[in-house]
Short mmCIF file of C-alpha atoms in Angstrom, two decimals:
data_model
loop_
_atom_site.label_atom_id
_atom_site.label_comp_id
_atom_site.label_asym_id
_atom_site.label_seq_id
_atom_site.Cartn_x
_atom_site.Cartn_y
_atom_site.Cartn_z
CA UNK Q 1 79.33 66.85 87.29
CA UNK Q 2 75.61 66.19 86.94
CA UNK Q 3 73.25 67.75 84.43
CA UNK Q 4 70.61 69.70 86.24
CA UNK Q 5 67.18 70.47 84.78
CA UNK Q 6 67.67 73.72 82.88
CA UNK Q 7 63.99 74.53 82.51
CA UNK Q 8 61.33 73.51 84.99
CA UNK Q 9 58.75 71.07 83.76
CA UNK Q 10 55.48 72.85 83.00
CA UNK Q 11 53.53 69.85 84.25
CA UNK Q 12 53.98 67.95 87.46
CA UNK Q 13 54.44 64.60 85.72
CA UNK Q 14 56.13 64.46 82.39
CA UNK Q 15 56.66 61.39 80.23
CA UNK Q 16 60.17 59.94 80.39
CA UNK Q 17 60.88 61.22 76.86
CA UNK Q 18 58.87 63.92 75.14
CA UNK Q 19 59.31 65.37 71.65
CA UNK Q 20 57.24 68.51 71.21
CA UNK Q 21 56.99 69.77 67.60
CA UNK Q 22 60.67 69.00 67.09
CA UNK Q 23 62.32 70.16 63.94
CA UNK Q 24 65.86 69.33 62.80
CA UNK Q 25 67.20 71.17 59.82
CA UNK Q 26 70.66 70.02 58.74
CA UNK Q 27 70.78 72.60 55.96
CA UNK Q 28 68.38 74.63 53.84
CA UNK Q 29 67.57 71.58 51.75
CA UNK Q 30 68.16 68.68 54.16
CA UNK Q 31 65.55 68.32 56.87
CA UNK Q 32 65.80 65.53 59.47
CA UNK Q 33 62.55 66.04 61.40
CA UNK Q 34 59.51 68.17 60.60
CA UNK Q 35 57.57 69.11 63.72
CA UNK Q 36 57.59 65.66 65.33
CA UNK Q 37 55.67 65.11 68.60
CA UNK Q 38 55.52 61.93 70.64
CA UNK Q 39 56.11 60.69 74.17
CA UNK Q 40 57.61 57.60 75.74
CA UNK Q 41 56.97 56.44 79.29
CA UNK Q 42 59.60 55.06 81.62
CA UNK Q 43 60.16 51.35 81.01
CA UNK Q 44 58.65 51.31 77.51
CA UNK Q 45 60.13 49.39 74.58
CA UNK Q 46 59.62 51.35 71.38
CA UNK Q 47 60.60 50.64 67.80
CA UNK Q 48 61.27 53.62 65.53
CA UNK Q 49 60.66 52.41 62.00
CA UNK Q 50 60.90 53.84 58.52
CA UNK Q 51 63.05 53.82 55.46
CA UNK Q 52 66.59 55.18 55.34
CA UNK Q 53 66.45 58.94 55.79
CA UNK Q 54 62.96 58.87 57.33
CA UNK Q 55 64.16 60.51 60.55
CA UNK Q 56 64.35 57.63 63.05
CA UNK Q 57 68.10 57.91 63.64
CA UNK Q 58 67.75 61.69 63.97
CA UNK Q 59 65.39 61.10 66.91
CA UNK Q 60 68.09 59.06 68.66
CA UNK Q 61 70.75 61.63 67.82
CA UNK Q 62 68.60 64.39 69.31
CA UNK Q 63 68.46 62.44 72.57
CA UNK Q 64 72.25 61.95 72.62
CA UNK Q 65 72.75 65.56 71.51
CA UNK Q 66 74.86 64.49 68.54
CA UNK Q 67 72.33 66.65 66.73
CA UNK Q 68 70.82 69.81 68.13
CA UNK Q 69 67.17 70.34 67.24
CA UNK Q 70 66.47 73.58 65.43
CA UNK Q 71 62.84 73.89 66.53
CA UNK Q 72 60.49 72.65 69.26
CA UNK Q 73 61.54 70.96 72.50
CA UNK Q 74 63.07 67.63 73.48
CA UNK Q 75 62.51 66.63 77.09
CA UNK Q 76 64.29 63.78 78.85
CA UNK Q 77 63.17 63.07 82.40
CA UNK Q 78 61.68 66.57 82.55
CA UNK Q 79 64.84 68.23 81.32
CA UNK Q 80 64.94 70.41 78.20
CA UNK Q 81 67.84 68.98 76.16
CA UNK Q 82 68.06 72.15 74.09
CA UNK Q 83 69.19 73.98 77.23
CA UNK Q 84 71.94 71.50 78.11
CA UNK Q 85 75.31 73.19 77.65
CA UNK Q 86 78.01 71.68 75.41
CA UNK Q 87 80.31 70.84 78.30
CA UNK Q 88 77.45 68.99 80.02
CA UNK Q 89 76.75 66.73 77.03
CA UNK Q 90 79.28 64.01 78.02
CA UNK Q 91 77.59 63.74 81.42
CA UNK Q 92 74.17 63.56 79.74
CA UNK Q 93 75.43 60.66 77.61
CA UNK Q 94 76.53 58.78 80.70
CA UNK Q 95 72.85 58.54 81.65
CA UNK Q 96 72.08 56.53 78.52
CA UNK Q 97 73.53 53.56 76.70
CA UNK Q 98 74.14 53.91 72.96
CA UNK Q 99 74.45 50.92 70.64
CA UNK Q 100 75.65 51.86 67.13
CA UNK Q 101 74.90 49.84 64.03
CA UNK Q 102 78.56 49.13 63.23
CA UNK Q 103 79.30 47.81 66.78
CA UNK Q 104 82.32 50.19 66.93
CA UNK Q 105 84.54 47.61 68.64
CA UNK Q 106 88.29 48.05 68.74
CA UNK Q 107 89.72 45.19 66.66
CA UNK Q 108 93.05 44.99 68.47
CA UNK Q 109 91.48 44.74 71.92
CA UNK Q 110 89.91 41.65 73.47
CA UNK Q 111 86.24 41.56 74.48
CA UNK Q 112 86.91 42.50 78.09
CA UNK Q 113 89.36 45.21 77.03
CA UNK Q 114 86.75 46.75 74.72
CA UNK Q 115 84.34 47.15 77.61
CA UNK Q 116 87.09 48.06 80.07
CA UNK Q 117 88.47 50.72 77.75
CA UNK Q 118 85.11 52.50 77.63
CA UNK Q 119 84.85 52.33 81.43
CA UNK Q 120 88.33 53.76 81.86
CA UNK Q 121 87.45 56.58 79.43
CA UNK Q 122 84.69 57.74 81.77
CA UNK Q 123 86.87 57.61 84.84
CA UNK Q 124 86.54 54.07 86.24
CA UNK Q 125 89.55 52.72 88.14
CA UNK Q 126 91.38 49.55 87.11
CA UNK Q 127 90.04 47.77 90.16
CA UNK Q 128 86.45 48.70 89.34
CA UNK Q 129 86.94 47.62 85.73
CA UNK Q 130 88.26 44.20 86.79
CA UNK Q 131 85.22 43.65 88.99
CA UNK Q 132 82.49 45.09 86.77
CA UNK Q 133 83.41 43.86 83.26
CA UNK Q 134 82.69 40.13 83.83
CA UNK Q 135 79.31 41.02 85.38
CA UNK Q 136 78.39 43.20 82.39
CA UNK Q 137 79.39 40.52 79.91
CA UNK Q 138 77.37 37.90 81.81
CA UNK Q 139 74.36 40.21 81.69
CA UNK Q 140 74.33 39.99 77.88
CA UNK Q 141 75.35 36.29 77.74
CA UNK Q 142 78.81 36.80 76.29
CA UNK Q 143 80.84 36.05 79.43
CA UNK Q 144 82.26 32.88 77.87
CA UNK Q 145 84.06 34.89 75.13
CA UNK Q 146 85.79 37.35 77.47
CA UNK Q 147 89.28 36.75 76.00
CA UNK Q 148 88.28 36.64 72.34
CA UNK Q 149 89.14 39.33 69.82
CA UNK Q 150 86.24 40.92 67.87
CA UNK Q 151 87.22 39.17 64.63
CA UNK Q 152 86.82 35.83 66.41
CA UNK Q 153 83.17 36.60 67.25
CA UNK Q 154 80.00 36.26 65.19
CA UNK Q 155 78.01 39.40 64.32
CA UNK Q 156 75.51 38.67 67.09
CA UNK Q 157 78.28 38.21 69.65
CA UNK Q 158 79.95 41.45 68.59
CA UNK Q 159 76.65 43.28 68.99
CA UNK Q 160 76.27 41.85 72.50
CA UNK Q 161 79.69 43.23 73.39
CA UNK Q 162 78.52 46.61 72.07
CA UNK Q 163 75.43 46.34 74.33
CA UNK Q 164 77.60 45.40 77.32
CA UNK Q 165 79.68 48.50 76.62
CA UNK Q 166 76.49 50.60 76.44
CA UNK Q 167 75.60 49.37 79.93
CA UNK Q 168 78.81 50.52 81.65
CA UNK Q 169 77.14 53.55 83.21
CA UNK Q 170 74.14 51.49 84.34
CA UNK Q 171 71.79 53.61 82.22
CA UNK Q 172 68.03 53.70 82.52
CA UNK Q 173 67.74 54.45 78.79
CA UNK Q 174 69.15 52.33 75.97
CA UNK Q 175 69.27 53.66 72.41
CA UNK Q 176 70.04 51.23 69.59
CA UNK Q 177 70.50 52.41 66.02
CA UNK Q 178 69.84 49.58 63.53
CA UNK Q 179 71.26 46.98 65.93
CA UNK Q 180 70.25 44.11 63.64
CA UNK Q 181 71.44 45.81 60.46
CA UNK Q 182 74.47 43.51 60.12
CA UNK Q 183 72.89 40.34 61.57
CA UNK Q 184 71.09 37.32 60.12
CA UNK Q 185 67.50 36.61 61.32
CA UNK Q 186 68.59 34.07 63.94
CA UNK Q 187 71.12 36.44 65.54
CA UNK Q 188 68.66 39.35 65.26
CA UNK Q 189 66.15 37.52 67.41
CA UNK Q 190 68.84 36.53 69.94
CA UNK Q 191 69.84 40.16 70.20
CA UNK Q 192 66.25 41.29 70.69
CA UNK Q 193 65.99 38.71 73.46
CA UNK Q 194 68.85 40.46 75.26
CA UNK Q 195 67.17 43.86 74.83
CA UNK Q 196 63.83 42.48 76.06
CA UNK Q 197 65.59 41.09 79.09
CA UNK Q 198 67.07 44.50 79.90
CA UNK Q 199 63.64 46.08 79.35
CA UNK Q 200 62.11 43.65 81.84
CA UNK Q 201 64.66 44.86 84.39
CA UNK Q 202 63.32 48.40 83.97
CA UNK Q 203 65.34 49.99 81.18
CA UNK Q 204 63.54 52.19 78.66
CA UNK Q 205 64.55 51.05 75.19
CA UNK Q 206 64.34 52.83 71.83
CA UNK Q 207 65.36 50.85 68.78
CA UNK Q 208 65.64 52.45 65.34
CA UNK Q 209 65.21 49.72 62.72
CA UNK Q 210 63.79 48.82 59.37
CA UNK Q 211 63.89 45.09 60.17
CA UNK Q 212 60.10 44.55 60.09
CA UNK Q 213 60.42 40.80 60.74
CA UNK Q 214 61.87 41.51 64.18
CA UNK Q 215 59.36 44.30 64.86
CA UNK Q 216 56.38 42.10 64.09
CA UNK Q 217 57.73 39.24 66.18
CA UNK Q 218 58.12 41.32 69.35
CA UNK Q 219 54.73 43.01 69.28
CA UNK Q 220 55.89 46.25 70.92
CA UNK Q 221 54.97 49.87 70.30
CA UNK Q 222 56.03 51.04 66.83
CA UNK Q 223 56.40 54.66 65.69
CA UNK Q 224 56.74 54.89 61.94
CA UNK Q 225 58.53 57.77 60.25
CA UNK Q 226 58.49 58.98 56.65
CA UNK Q 227 60.28 62.04 55.33
CA UNK Q 228 60.87 63.42 58.81
CA UNK Q 229 57.29 63.05 60.03
CA UNK Q 230 55.44 60.48 62.11
CA UNK Q 231 53.00 58.59 59.92
CA UNK Q 232 51.90 55.95 62.42
CA UNK Q 233 52.12 55.17 66.14
CA UNK Q 234 50.75 51.94 67.52
CA UNK Q 235 50.48 53.17 71.10
CA UNK Q 236 51.86 55.42 73.82
CA UNK Q 237 50.90 58.13 76.26
CA UNK Q 238 49.52 60.56 73.67
CA UNK Q 239 47.77 58.07 71.41
CA UNK N 1 93.81 61.18 89.93
CA UNK N 2 96.83 58.92 89.45
CA UNK N 3 94.52 56.46 87.69
CA UNK N 4 93.41 59.19 85.22
CA UNK N 5 97.01 60.25 84.46
CA UNK N 6 97.96 56.61 83.97
CA UNK N 7 95.06 56.12 81.54
CA UNK N 8 95.87 59.23 79.51
CA UNK N 9 99.62 58.50 79.36
CA UNK N 10 98.88 54.87 78.56
CA UNK N 11 96.60 55.96 75.70
CA UNK N 12 99.24 58.29 74.28
CA UNK N 13 102.03 55.69 74.38
CA UNK N 14 99.90 52.80 73.18
CA UNK N 15 98.78 54.92 70.21
CA UNK N 16 102.43 55.65 69.41
CA UNK N 17 103.24 51.94 69.60
CA UNK N 18 100.19 50.78 67.67
CA UNK N 19 100.47 53.27 64.82
CA UNK N 20 104.16 52.55 64.33
CA UNK N 21 104.36 53.64 60.72
CA UNK N 22 102.31 56.75 61.29
CA UNK N 23 104.56 57.62 64.24
CA UNK N 24 107.64 56.92 62.12
CA UNK N 25 106.32 59.21 59.37
CA UNK N 26 105.50 62.01 61.80
CA UNK N 27 108.83 61.76 63.65
CA UNK N 28 110.97 61.65 60.50
CA UNK N 29 109.00 64.50 58.92
CA UNK N 30 109.46 66.61 62.02
CA UNK N 31 113.13 65.61 62.16
CA UNK N 32 113.81 66.65 58.56
CA UNK N 33 111.98 69.94 58.99
CA UNK N 34 113.81 70.69 62.25
CA UNK N 35 117.13 69.59 60.73
CA UNK N 36 116.68 72.06 57.87
CA UNK N 37 115.50 74.72 60.26
CA UNK N 38 118.36 74.08 62.71
CA UNK N 39 120.91 73.93 59.90
CA UNK N 40 119.65 77.19 58.47
CA UNK N 41 119.80 78.82 61.89
CA UNK N 42 123.36 77.62 62.46
CA UNK N 43 124.42 78.80 58.99
CA UNK N 44 122.82 82.18 59.61
CA UNK N 45 124.55 82.54 62.96
CA UNK N 46 127.91 81.54 61.43
CA UNK N 47 127.52 84.05 58.59
CA UNK N 48 126.57 86.76 61.07
CA UNK N 49 129.60 85.95 63.20
CA UNK N 50 131.82 86.02 60.10
CA UNK N 51 130.32 89.35 59.01
CA UNK N 52 131.01 90.85 62.40
CA UNK N 53 134.61 89.60 62.43
CA UNK N 54 135.07 90.96 58.93
CA UNK N 55 133.95 94.43 59.91
CA UNK N 56 136.61 94.40 62.63
CA UNK N 57 139.28 93.79 60.02
CA UNK N 58 138.08 96.34 57.49
CA UNK N 59 139.28 99.66 58.73
CA UNK N 60 139.05 102.98 56.91
CA UNK N 61 142.14 105.16 57.00
CA UNK N 62 141.26 108.89 57.29
CA UNK N 63 144.00 111.49 56.67
CA UNK N 64 144.00 114.90 58.35
CA UNK N 65 144.93 118.16 56.58
CA UNK N 66 148.36 119.61 57.31
CA UNK N 67 148.79 122.19 60.03
CA UNK N 68 145.75 121.32 62.08
CA UNK N 69 146.56 121.69 65.79
CA UNK N 70 146.57 118.41 67.76
CA UNK N 71 143.73 119.43 70.17
CA UNK N 72 141.46 120.06 67.17
CA UNK N 73 142.45 116.70 65.70
CA UNK N 74 141.64 114.95 68.99
CA UNK N 75 138.27 116.75 69.15
CA UNK N 76 137.54 115.52 65.63
CA UNK N 77 138.00 111.94 66.87
CA UNK N 78 135.11 112.54 69.29
CA UNK N 79 132.94 113.85 66.44
CA UNK N 80 133.75 110.79 64.34
CA UNK N 81 132.63 108.42 67.12
CA UNK N 82 129.17 110.03 66.98
CA UNK N 83 128.65 109.01 63.34
CA UNK N 84 126.24 106.05 63.06
CA UNK N 85 128.05 102.92 61.88
CA UNK N 86 131.38 103.88 63.50
CA UNK N 87 132.54 101.37 66.10
CA UNK N 88 136.02 102.57 66.98
CA UNK N 89 138.26 105.56 66.14
CA UNK N 90 142.00 105.42 66.80
CA UNK N 91 144.24 108.44 66.24
CA UNK N 92 147.57 107.66 64.54
CA UNK N 93 149.84 110.68 65.21
CA UNK N 94 152.14 111.53 62.32
CA UNK N 95 155.23 111.03 64.56
CA UNK N 96 154.21 107.52 65.49
CA UNK N 97 153.40 106.65 61.88
CA UNK N 98 156.77 107.99 60.68
CA UNK N 99 158.63 106.08 63.41
CA UNK N 100 156.99 102.89 62.26
CA UNK N 101 157.80 103.63 58.64
CA UNK N 102 161.43 104.30 59.54
CA UNK N 103 161.65 101.00 61.35
CA UNK N 104 160.18 99.18 58.37
CA UNK N 105 162.20 100.96 55.64
CA UNK N 106 165.33 102.53 57.19
CA UNK N 107 167.24 103.02 53.90
CA UNK N 108 164.46 104.84 52.09
CA UNK N 109 163.46 107.07 54.99
CA UNK N 110 167.00 108.02 56.06
CA UNK N 111 167.59 111.79 56.05
CA UNK N 112 164.03 112.70 55.08
CA UNK N 113 161.61 115.03 56.83
CA UNK N 114 158.39 113.42 58.11
CA UNK N 115 155.94 113.82 55.17
CA UNK N 116 153.06 111.92 56.85
CA UNK N 117 149.93 113.66 58.11
CA UNK N 118 147.99 112.77 61.24
CA UNK N 119 145.50 110.00 60.51
CA UNK N 120 142.67 107.97 62.01
CA UNK N 121 141.86 104.28 61.80
CA UNK N 122 138.04 104.14 61.75
CA UNK N 123 136.53 100.71 62.45
CA UNK N 124 132.96 100.07 61.30
CA UNK N 125 130.29 98.46 63.43
CA UNK N 126 128.25 97.46 60.41
CA UNK N 127 129.67 96.78 57.00
CA UNK N 128 126.54 98.00 55.25
CA UNK N 129 127.06 101.52 56.56
CA UNK N 130 130.52 101.92 54.98
CA UNK N 131 129.51 104.28 52.13
CA UNK N 132 127.49 106.54 54.43
CA UNK N 133 130.25 106.68 57.02
CA UNK N 134 132.82 107.56 54.35
CA UNK N 135 130.64 110.41 53.05
CA UNK N 136 130.12 111.74 56.59
CA UNK N 137 133.86 111.61 57.29
CA UNK N 138 134.67 113.51 54.10
CA UNK N 139 132.37 116.32 55.24
CA UNK N 140 134.50 117.01 58.32
CA UNK N 141 136.64 120.21 57.86
CA UNK N 142 139.90 118.69 59.13
CA UNK N 143 139.70 115.68 56.83
CA UNK N 144 141.93 115.66 53.76
CA UNK N 145 141.19 112.23 52.37
CA UNK N 146 139.29 109.03 53.19
CA UNK N 147 140.57 105.67 51.98
CA UNK N 148 137.16 104.18 51.30
CA UNK N 149 138.03 100.62 50.19
CA UNK N 150 134.54 101.04 48.81
CA UNK N 151 134.45 98.44 46.07
CA UNK N 152 135.56 95.62 48.36
CA UNK N 153 133.32 96.79 51.15
CA UNK N 154 130.27 97.27 48.97
CA UNK N 155 130.68 93.84 47.44
CA UNK N 156 131.07 92.12 50.80
CA UNK N 157 128.18 94.07 52.27
CA UNK N 158 125.96 92.99 49.38
CA UNK N 159 126.97 89.34 49.72
CA UNK N 160 126.36 89.28 53.45
CA UNK N 161 123.01 91.03 53.07
CA UNK N 162 122.05 88.44 50.47
CA UNK N 163 123.04 85.52 52.71
CA UNK N 164 121.18 87.03 55.64
CA UNK N 165 118.09 87.58 53.53
CA UNK N 166 118.26 84.06 52.14
CA UNK N 167 118.70 82.65 55.62
CA UNK N 168 115.69 84.50 56.95
CA UNK N 169 113.57 83.72 53.89
CA UNK N 170 114.45 80.03 53.71
CA UNK N 171 114.25 79.67 57.49
CA UNK N 172 110.76 81.17 57.46
CA UNK N 173 109.74 78.93 54.60
CA UNK N 174 111.01 75.86 56.47
CA UNK N 175 109.10 76.97 59.54
CA UNK N 176 105.82 77.05 57.62
CA UNK N 177 106.60 73.83 55.72
CA UNK N 178 107.45 71.90 58.86
CA UNK N 179 104.26 73.14 60.56
CA UNK N 180 102.18 71.89 57.64
CA UNK N 181 103.97 68.53 57.63
CA UNK N 182 103.55 67.96 61.38
CA UNK N 183 99.91 69.06 61.19
CA UNK N 184 99.28 66.52 58.44
CA UNK N 185 101.01 63.74 60.35
CA UNK N 186 98.94 64.40 63.49
CA UNK N 187 95.76 64.73 61.45
CA UNK N 188 96.45 61.32 59.89
CA UNK N 189 96.97 59.85 63.36
CA UNK N 190 93.64 61.28 64.47
CA UNK N 191 91.88 59.92 61.40
CA UNK N 192 93.42 56.51 62.19
CA UNK N 193 91.96 56.75 65.71
CA UNK N 194 88.41 57.74 64.77
CA UNK N 195 87.01 54.54 66.28
CA UNK N 196 88.48 55.18 69.73
CA UNK N 197 87.20 58.76 69.58
CA UNK N 198 83.74 57.59 68.56
CA UNK N 199 83.59 55.10 71.43
CA UNK N 200 84.74 57.68 73.93
CA UNK N 201 82.05 60.11 72.74
CA UNK N 202 79.37 57.42 72.85
CA UNK N 203 80.05 56.49 76.46
CA UNK N 204 80.30 60.11 77.63
CA UNK N 205 84.04 60.78 77.91
CA UNK N 206 84.84 64.47 78.28
CA UNK N 207 86.61 66.34 75.49
CA UNK N 208 89.69 66.73 77.67
CA UNK N 209 89.91 62.95 78.11
CA UNK N 210 89.55 62.43 74.36
CA UNK N 211 92.08 64.99 73.14
CA UNK N 212 94.75 65.02 75.86
CA UNK N 213 96.37 61.72 74.73
CA UNK N 214 96.49 63.09 71.18
CA UNK N 215 98.13 66.33 72.29
CA UNK N 216 100.69 64.31 74.22
CA UNK N 217 101.21 62.12 71.16
CA UNK N 218 101.94 65.19 69.03
CA UNK N 219 104.33 66.58 71.64
CA UNK N 220 106.21 63.29 71.91
CA UNK N 221 106.45 62.95 68.14
CA UNK N 222 107.74 66.52 67.84
CA UNK N 223 110.30 66.04 70.64
CA UNK N 224 111.53 62.76 69.13
CA UNK N 225 111.81 64.53 65.78
CA UNK N 226 113.88 67.24 67.50
CA UNK N 227 116.23 64.64 69.00
CA UNK N 228 116.67 62.95 65.63
CA UNK N 229 117.27 66.33 63.97
CA UNK N 230 120.00 67.04 66.52
CA UNK N 231 121.72 63.77 65.56
CA UNK N 232 121.50 64.62 61.86
CA UNK N 233 122.77 68.12 62.47
CA UNK N 234 125.67 66.86 64.56
CA UNK N 235 126.62 64.43 61.81
CA UNK N 236 126.39 67.10 59.11
CA UNK N 237 128.35 69.61 61.19
CA UNK N 238 131.14 67.13 61.93
CA UNK N 239 131.32 66.10 58.27
CA UNK N 240 131.49 69.71 57.16
CA UNK N 241 134.14 70.40 59.81
CA UNK N 242 136.36 67.58 58.54
CA UNK N 243 135.98 68.81 54.96
CA UNK N 244 136.73 72.44 55.77
CA UNK N 245 139.74 71.69 57.98
CA UNK N 246 141.24 69.36 55.39
CA UNK N 247 140.70 71.81 52.51
CA UNK N 248 141.65 75.00 54.29
CA UNK N 249 144.26 73.36 56.54
CA UNK N 250 142.68 75.03 59.55
CA UNK N 251 143.83 73.97 62.95
CA UNK N 252 140.45 73.66 64.62
CA UNK N 253 136.72 73.66 63.89
CA UNK N 254 134.38 74.89 66.65
CA UNK N 255 132.84 72.04 68.67
CA UNK N 256 129.16 71.24 68.05
CA UNK N 257 127.02 72.61 70.92
CA UNK N 258 125.26 69.25 71.41
CA UNK N 259 123.52 69.97 74.72
CA UNK N 260 122.13 73.33 73.66
CA UNK N 261 121.08 72.01 70.25
CA UNK N 262 119.34 68.99 71.81
CA UNK N 263 117.47 71.16 74.30
CA UNK N 264 116.40 73.76 71.73
CA UNK N 265 115.43 71.26 69.02
CA UNK N 266 113.47 68.99 71.39
CA UNK N 267 111.66 71.93 72.96
CA UNK N 268 110.91 73.41 69.53
CA UNK N 269 109.73 70.01 68.28
CA UNK N 270 107.48 69.48 71.31
CA UNK N 271 106.01 72.98 70.97
CA UNK N 272 105.42 72.39 67.25
CA UNK N 273 103.86 69.01 67.93
CA UNK N 274 101.56 70.51 70.54
CA UNK N 275 100.57 73.43 68.32
CA UNK N 276 99.89 71.21 65.32
CA UNK N 277 97.93 68.69 67.45
CA UNK N 278 95.83 71.53 68.84
CA UNK N 279 95.04 72.64 65.30
CA UNK N 280 94.40 69.07 64.19
CA UNK N 281 92.00 68.13 67.02
CA UNK N 282 89.88 71.25 66.83
CA UNK N 283 86.31 70.57 65.79
CA UNK N 284 84.59 72.84 63.30
CA UNK N 285 81.33 74.15 64.70
CA UNK N 286 78.48 73.32 62.40
CA UNK N 287 74.85 74.15 62.78
CA UNK N 288 73.01 71.26 64.36
CA UNK N 289 75.74 68.63 64.35
CA UNK N 290 78.37 67.77 66.88
#
């Protein structure tokens, strides 16, 4: 099953991602986003910065439809995500790679099994898994630890496995939520190197982080959030 | 297709293997609940059987007034059969009764005229209806007297009603308790597997792929619990049989219906497991979040 555009794009060429006055209200008192608007072009590398609770993770969760926006519109490749039906959400997620902060690796499975398990969960055959997993692990420079268990890996290596798992559907969009949150500066930069590499191959990358050392080093577009609003944007289609 | 089935079955069985203690807890909980439930059902069925056999033995003797012509007496038998609670009516003609008495006590009955009236043996279908039946019989014009046996009957009827009520009440309670216990066990299993579920969601697995192994897990746990309960029940039944036969010097104790019990308990366990898993995996719909 594929997710079809539910609402036609009002313009002939839309940005790859577009947030149009998006509001997310978790409850009467808890507000995630307050009328946020920004756009991201295909192939961009964007940092979403801000303190905890500023709204940067909510942006990512709107794109994965873990959260449903309560106002405005979220467009992904010209498709209104608010109109995507619940049963279509898994197929939407297969078009993007998601890297969580806590790696979410299965401790009792080896590196290759962690990636293979995710592939099997979305319908890949054993044969395809055997062929594709080594390639994916090589792509993120962790091929040499294929038989290791997660507890035998460093934080940076574990995060690379999580990125390899995010790439199983060959997505054109990669979303990373605080990927360096559990890493030391050295491993943080190594991880960013992997993400930059994927970006150079054409992937659009959104990274939610408050690791300003990494952000400054990479010199990419930065959107800064505070209390659910954008307070700064260093570049992009609408700036 | 085969690959999908293999993955889902593999997930269910590997979860059972990996969460050994959780599986053990769920299976034993289900087994104890089903053992109590099965035991209660068997006890209820035995009591019901005993009650029915008792009603066959307790027969009311109804005496007919003197001088009533035989055709009218026979017609009265038909009327008696219409009374609710009456299972069987047998006419005992005064001649037959006297003949029997003479055979039993020849010295006492020698040279006497037949003093016995015609009578009926009225067998009850339900012990509880004894007082009502007796009252109805007494209303009939040809009836002289009804031997009610009321005190014995009333007492037995009350005891059996109490046992039946207790059986139904306790059985129902066990049903609810076991459902809560299985639900909790499955819920704990699901909590223990949050990481797998999170990964599946992240990479875009469908809800069916995520929950089917858990439903299977619940069914397997329930069925295993049912099998274990059958073993416990068999043991308890045999033990009770030995005790009863030795105390009451009975010749035989009915054999345990192992095949039927295994089938019923495993099927009940699997259905319970499935139902409780379905309840446990359901996701509350909240505004905004999913």
